[in-house]
mmCIF file of C-alpha atoms in Angstrom:
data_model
loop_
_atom_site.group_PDB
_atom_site.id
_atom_site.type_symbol
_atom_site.label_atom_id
_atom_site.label_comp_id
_atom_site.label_asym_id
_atom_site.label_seq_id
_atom_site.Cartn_x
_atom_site.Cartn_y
_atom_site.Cartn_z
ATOM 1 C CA UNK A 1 14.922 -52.354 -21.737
ATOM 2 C CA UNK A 2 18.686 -51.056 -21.382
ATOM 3 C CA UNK A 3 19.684 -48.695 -18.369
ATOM 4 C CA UNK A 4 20.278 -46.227 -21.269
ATOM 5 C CA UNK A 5 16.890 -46.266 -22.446
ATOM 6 C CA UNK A 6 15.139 -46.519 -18.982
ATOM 7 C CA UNK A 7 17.310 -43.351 -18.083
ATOM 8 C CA UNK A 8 16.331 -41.569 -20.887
ATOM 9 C CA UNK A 9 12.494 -42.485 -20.440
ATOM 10 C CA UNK A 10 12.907 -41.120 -16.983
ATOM 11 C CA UNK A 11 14.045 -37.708 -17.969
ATOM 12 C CA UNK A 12 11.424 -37.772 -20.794
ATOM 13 C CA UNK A 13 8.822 -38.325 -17.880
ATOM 14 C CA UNK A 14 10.690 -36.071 -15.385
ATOM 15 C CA UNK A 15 10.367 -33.496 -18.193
ATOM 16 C CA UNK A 16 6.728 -33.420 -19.329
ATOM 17 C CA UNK A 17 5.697 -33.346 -15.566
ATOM 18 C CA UNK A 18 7.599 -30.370 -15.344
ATOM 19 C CA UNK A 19 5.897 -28.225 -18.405
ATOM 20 C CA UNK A 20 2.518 -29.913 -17.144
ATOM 21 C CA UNK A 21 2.930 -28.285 -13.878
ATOM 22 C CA UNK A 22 4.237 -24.853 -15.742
ATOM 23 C CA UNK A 23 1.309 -24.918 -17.695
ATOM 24 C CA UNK A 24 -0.990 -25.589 -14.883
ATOM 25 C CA UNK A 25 1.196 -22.173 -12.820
ATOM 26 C CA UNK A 26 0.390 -19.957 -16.382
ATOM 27 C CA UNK A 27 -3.249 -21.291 -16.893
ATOM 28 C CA UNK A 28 -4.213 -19.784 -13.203
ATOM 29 C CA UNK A 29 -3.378 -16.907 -13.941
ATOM 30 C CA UNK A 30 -6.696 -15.527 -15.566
ATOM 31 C CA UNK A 31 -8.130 -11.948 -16.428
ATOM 32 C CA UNK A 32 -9.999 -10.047 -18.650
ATOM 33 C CA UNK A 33 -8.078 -6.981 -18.105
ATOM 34 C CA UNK A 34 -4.832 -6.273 -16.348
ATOM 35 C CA UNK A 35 -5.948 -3.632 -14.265
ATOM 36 C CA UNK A 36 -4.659 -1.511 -10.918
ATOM 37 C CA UNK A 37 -6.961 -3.714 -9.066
ATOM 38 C CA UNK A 38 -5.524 -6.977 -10.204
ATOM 39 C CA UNK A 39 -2.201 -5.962 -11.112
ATOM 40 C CA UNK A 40 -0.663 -7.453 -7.512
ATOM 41 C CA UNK A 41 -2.804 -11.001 -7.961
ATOM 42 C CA UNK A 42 -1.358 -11.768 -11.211
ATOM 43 C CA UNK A 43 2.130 -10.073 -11.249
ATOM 44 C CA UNK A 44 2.707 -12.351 -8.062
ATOM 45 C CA UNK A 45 1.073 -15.412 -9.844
ATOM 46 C CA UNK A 46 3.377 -14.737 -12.908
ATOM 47 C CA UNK A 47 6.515 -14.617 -10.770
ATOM 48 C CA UNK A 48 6.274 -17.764 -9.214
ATOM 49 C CA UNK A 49 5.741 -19.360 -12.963
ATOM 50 C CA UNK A 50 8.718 -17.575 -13.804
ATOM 51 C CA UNK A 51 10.393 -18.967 -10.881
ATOM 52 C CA UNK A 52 9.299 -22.578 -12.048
ATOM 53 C CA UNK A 53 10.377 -22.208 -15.333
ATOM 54 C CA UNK A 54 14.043 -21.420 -13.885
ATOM 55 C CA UNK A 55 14.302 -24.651 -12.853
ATOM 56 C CA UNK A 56 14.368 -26.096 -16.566
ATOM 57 C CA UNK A 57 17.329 -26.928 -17.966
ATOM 58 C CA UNK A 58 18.204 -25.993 -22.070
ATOM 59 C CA UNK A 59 17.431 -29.974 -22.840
ATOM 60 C CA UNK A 60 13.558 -28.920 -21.207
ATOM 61 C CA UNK A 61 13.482 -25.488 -22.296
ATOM 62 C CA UNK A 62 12.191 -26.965 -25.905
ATOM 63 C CA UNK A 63 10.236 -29.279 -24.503
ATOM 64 C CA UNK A 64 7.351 -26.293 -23.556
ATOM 65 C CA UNK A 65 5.037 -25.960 -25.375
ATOM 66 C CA UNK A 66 4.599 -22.999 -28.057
ATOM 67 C CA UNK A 67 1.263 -22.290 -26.139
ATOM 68 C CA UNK A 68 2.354 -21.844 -22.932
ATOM 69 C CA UNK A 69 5.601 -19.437 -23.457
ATOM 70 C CA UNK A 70 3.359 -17.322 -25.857
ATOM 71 C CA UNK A 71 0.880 -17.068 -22.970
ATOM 72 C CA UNK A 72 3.878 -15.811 -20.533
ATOM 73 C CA UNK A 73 4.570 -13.292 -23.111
ATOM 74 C CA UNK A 74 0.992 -11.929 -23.844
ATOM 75 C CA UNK A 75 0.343 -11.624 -20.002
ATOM 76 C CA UNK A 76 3.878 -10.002 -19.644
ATOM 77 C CA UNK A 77 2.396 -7.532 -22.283
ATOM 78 C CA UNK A 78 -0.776 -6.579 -20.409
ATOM 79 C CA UNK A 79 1.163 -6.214 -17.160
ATOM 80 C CA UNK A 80 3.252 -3.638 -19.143
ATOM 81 C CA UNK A 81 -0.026 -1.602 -20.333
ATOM 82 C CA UNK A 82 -0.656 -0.287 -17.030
ATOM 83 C CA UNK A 83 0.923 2.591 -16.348
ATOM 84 C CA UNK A 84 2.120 4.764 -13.100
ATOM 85 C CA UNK A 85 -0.731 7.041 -14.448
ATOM 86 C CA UNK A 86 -3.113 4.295 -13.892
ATOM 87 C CA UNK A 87 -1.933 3.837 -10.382
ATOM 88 C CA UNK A 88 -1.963 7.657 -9.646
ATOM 89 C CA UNK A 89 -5.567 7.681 -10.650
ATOM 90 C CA UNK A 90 -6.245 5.033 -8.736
ATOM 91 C CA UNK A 91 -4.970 5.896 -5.407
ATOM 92 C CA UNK A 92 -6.585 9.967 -6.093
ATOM 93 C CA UNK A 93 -9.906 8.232 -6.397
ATOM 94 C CA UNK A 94 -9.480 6.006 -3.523
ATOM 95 C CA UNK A 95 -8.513 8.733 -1.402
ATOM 96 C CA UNK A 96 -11.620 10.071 0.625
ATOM 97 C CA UNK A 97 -10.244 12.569 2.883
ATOM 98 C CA UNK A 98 -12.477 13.379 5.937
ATOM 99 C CA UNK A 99 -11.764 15.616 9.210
ATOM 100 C CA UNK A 100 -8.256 14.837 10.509
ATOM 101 C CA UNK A 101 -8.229 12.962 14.408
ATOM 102 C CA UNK A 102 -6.114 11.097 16.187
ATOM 103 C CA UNK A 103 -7.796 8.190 15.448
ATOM 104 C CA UNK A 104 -7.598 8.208 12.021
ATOM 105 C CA UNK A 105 -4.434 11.010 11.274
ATOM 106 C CA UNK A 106 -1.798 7.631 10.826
ATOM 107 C CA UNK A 107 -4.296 6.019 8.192
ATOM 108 C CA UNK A 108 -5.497 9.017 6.229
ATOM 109 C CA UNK A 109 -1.159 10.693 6.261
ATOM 110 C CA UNK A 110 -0.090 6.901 4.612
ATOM 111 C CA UNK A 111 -3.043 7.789 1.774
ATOM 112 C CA UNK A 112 -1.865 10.478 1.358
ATOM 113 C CA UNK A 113 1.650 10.081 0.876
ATOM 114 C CA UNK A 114 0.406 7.202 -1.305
ATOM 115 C CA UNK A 115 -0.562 9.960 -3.664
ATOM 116 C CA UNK A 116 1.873 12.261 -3.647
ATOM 117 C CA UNK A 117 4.821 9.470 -4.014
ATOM 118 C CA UNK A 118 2.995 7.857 -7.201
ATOM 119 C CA UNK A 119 2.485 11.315 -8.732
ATOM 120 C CA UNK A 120 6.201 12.205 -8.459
ATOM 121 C CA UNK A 121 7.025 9.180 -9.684
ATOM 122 C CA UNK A 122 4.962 10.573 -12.684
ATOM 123 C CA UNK A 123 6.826 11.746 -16.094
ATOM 124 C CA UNK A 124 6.147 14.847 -17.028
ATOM 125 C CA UNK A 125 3.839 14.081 -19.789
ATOM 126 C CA UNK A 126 1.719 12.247 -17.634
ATOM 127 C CA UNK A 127 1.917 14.248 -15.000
ATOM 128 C CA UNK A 128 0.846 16.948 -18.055
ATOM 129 C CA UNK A 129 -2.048 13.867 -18.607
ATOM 130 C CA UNK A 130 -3.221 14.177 -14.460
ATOM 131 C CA UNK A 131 -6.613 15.893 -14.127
ATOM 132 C CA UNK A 132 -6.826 19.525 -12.349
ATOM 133 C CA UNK A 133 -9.554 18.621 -9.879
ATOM 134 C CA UNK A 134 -7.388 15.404 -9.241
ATOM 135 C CA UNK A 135 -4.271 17.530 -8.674
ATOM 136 C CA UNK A 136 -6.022 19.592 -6.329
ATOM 137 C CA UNK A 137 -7.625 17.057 -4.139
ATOM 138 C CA UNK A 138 -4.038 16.022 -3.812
ATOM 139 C CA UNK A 139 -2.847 19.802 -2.782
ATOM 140 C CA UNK A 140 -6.042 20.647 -0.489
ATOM 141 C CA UNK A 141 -5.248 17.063 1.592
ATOM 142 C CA UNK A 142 -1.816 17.871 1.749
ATOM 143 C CA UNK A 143 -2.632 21.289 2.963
ATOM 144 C CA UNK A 144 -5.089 19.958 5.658
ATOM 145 C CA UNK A 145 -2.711 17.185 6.707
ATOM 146 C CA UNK A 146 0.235 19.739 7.145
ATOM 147 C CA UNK A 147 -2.306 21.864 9.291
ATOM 148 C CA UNK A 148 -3.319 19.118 11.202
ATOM 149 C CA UNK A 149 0.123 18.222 12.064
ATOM 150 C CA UNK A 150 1.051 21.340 12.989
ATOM 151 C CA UNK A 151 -1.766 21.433 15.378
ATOM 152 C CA UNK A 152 -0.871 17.978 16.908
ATOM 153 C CA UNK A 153 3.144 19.193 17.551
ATOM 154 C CA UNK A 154 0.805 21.860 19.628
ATOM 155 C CA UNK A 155 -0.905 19.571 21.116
ATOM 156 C CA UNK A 156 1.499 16.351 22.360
ATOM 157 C CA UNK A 157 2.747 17.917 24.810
ATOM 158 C CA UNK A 158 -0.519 18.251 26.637
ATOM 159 C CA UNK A 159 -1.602 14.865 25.894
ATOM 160 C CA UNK A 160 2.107 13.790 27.692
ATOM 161 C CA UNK A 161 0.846 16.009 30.570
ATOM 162 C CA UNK A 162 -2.685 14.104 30.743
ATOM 163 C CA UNK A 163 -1.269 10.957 30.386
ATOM 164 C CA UNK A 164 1.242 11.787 32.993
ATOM 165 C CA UNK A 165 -1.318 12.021 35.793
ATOM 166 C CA UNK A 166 -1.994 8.614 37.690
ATOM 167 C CA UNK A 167 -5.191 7.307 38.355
ATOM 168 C CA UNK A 168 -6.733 6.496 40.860
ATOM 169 C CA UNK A 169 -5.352 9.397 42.926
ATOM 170 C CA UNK A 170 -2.936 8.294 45.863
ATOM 171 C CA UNK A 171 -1.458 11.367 46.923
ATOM 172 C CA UNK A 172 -3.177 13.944 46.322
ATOM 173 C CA UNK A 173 -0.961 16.743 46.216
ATOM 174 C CA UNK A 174 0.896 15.474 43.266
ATOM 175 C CA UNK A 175 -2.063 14.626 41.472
ATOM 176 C CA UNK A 176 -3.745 17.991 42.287
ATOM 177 C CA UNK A 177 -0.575 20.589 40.848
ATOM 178 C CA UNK A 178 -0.594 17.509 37.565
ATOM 179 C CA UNK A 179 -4.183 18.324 36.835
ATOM 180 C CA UNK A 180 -3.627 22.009 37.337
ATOM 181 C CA UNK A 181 -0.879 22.114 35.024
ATOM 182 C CA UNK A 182 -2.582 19.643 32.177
ATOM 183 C CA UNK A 183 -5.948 22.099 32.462
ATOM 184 C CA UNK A 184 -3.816 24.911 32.305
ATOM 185 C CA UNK A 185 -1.943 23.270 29.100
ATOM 186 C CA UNK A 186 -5.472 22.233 27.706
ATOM 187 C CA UNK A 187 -7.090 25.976 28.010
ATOM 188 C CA UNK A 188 -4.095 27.323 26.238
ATOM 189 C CA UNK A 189 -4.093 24.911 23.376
ATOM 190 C CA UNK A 190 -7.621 25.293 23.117
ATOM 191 C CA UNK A 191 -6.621 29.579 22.238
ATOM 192 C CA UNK A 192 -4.069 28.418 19.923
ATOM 193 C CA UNK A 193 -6.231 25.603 17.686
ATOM 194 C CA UNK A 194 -9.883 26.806 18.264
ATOM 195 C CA UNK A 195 -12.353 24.845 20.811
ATOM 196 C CA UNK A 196 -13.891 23.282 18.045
ATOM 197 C CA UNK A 197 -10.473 21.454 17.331
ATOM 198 C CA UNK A 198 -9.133 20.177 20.602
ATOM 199 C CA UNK A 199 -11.208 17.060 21.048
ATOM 200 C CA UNK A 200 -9.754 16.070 17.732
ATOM 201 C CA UNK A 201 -5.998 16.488 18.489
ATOM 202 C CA UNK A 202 -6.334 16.006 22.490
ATOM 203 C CA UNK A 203 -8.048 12.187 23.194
ATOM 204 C CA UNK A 204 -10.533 12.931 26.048
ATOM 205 C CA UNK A 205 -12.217 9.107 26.471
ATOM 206 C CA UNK A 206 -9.922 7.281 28.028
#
């Protein structure tokens, strides 16, 4: 066998490895539906076929089969089917607001600027498309979250104070006017938010 022909039997090889391994990248990615759920998995699994099939050079490119490229293209398709609206809905449903904390203010604020950045990022005609009792759950958490915030801008300061005071108590003197001051700070935070609200906004277990 010449060099020529050895060469070219090389490639040949080097080349059908190549769509083997592109089919086995497309063939992973499996579904029944592209949905919001899913949508990361196999978006992610499709770009690092894509990224494979970069590699090829025109000479490979006709190599792939039919079957594999139309694949590419059908999943491309059912990525493309789910809409912002979907994702809205998604994230509204997901979003199960309870009484705002400090413990759980950081996770529940991300949700729900979640929400409110996918539904601006909402034409108008789907916005037009968004239910009213979905639109409102967004509003009334928005509303609470921009209460509760207000009420925690009220109330850092006295949580500085309370942090502020060393324990165990050296000298007392210091300690004693630090405590006075935080209670002080505490009672008139607690006429400002309501009794019922301090322990959520002022962290009393530590």
């Amino acid at each position: 066998m010449s060099l020529k022909v050895k060469a070219e039997a090389s490639e040949f090889t080097k080349t059908m490895y190549k769509c083997g391994k592109l089919a086995e990248l497309v063939n992973a990615i499996t579904y029944d539906t592209v949905t919001v759920a899913n949508y990361s998995e196999i978006t992610t699994k499709l770009a690092a076929a894509k990224a494979f099939l970069d590699t090829f050079e025109a000479g490979e490119l006709a190599e792939i089969p039919s079957a594999v490229t139309d694949r590419i293209s059908d999943i491309e398709r059912d990525i493309a089917a789910v809409s912002k609206l979907d994702f809205f809905n998604a994230s509204i449903d997901a979003l199960a607001l309870e009484d705002f904390t400090r413990d759980n203010y950081e996770a529940q604020k991300a949700a729900i600027e979640d929400c409110a950045a996918k539904y601006a990022s909402l034409s108008e005609e789907e916005k037009a498309a968004v239910e009213a009792n979905d639109l409102k759950k967004l509003t009334d958490a928005q509303r609470a979250l921009a209460i509760f915030e207000e009420s925690k801008a009220a109330a850092d300061p006295v949580v500085a104070a309370i942090e502020a005071i060393e324990l165990p108590i050296v000298n007392y003197g210091p300690a004693k006017r630090a405590i006075v001051v935080a209670q002080a700070m505490y009672d008139a935070l607690e006429s400002v938010v309501g009794k019922g609200n301090v322990i959520d906004i002022v962290p009393t277990d530590d």
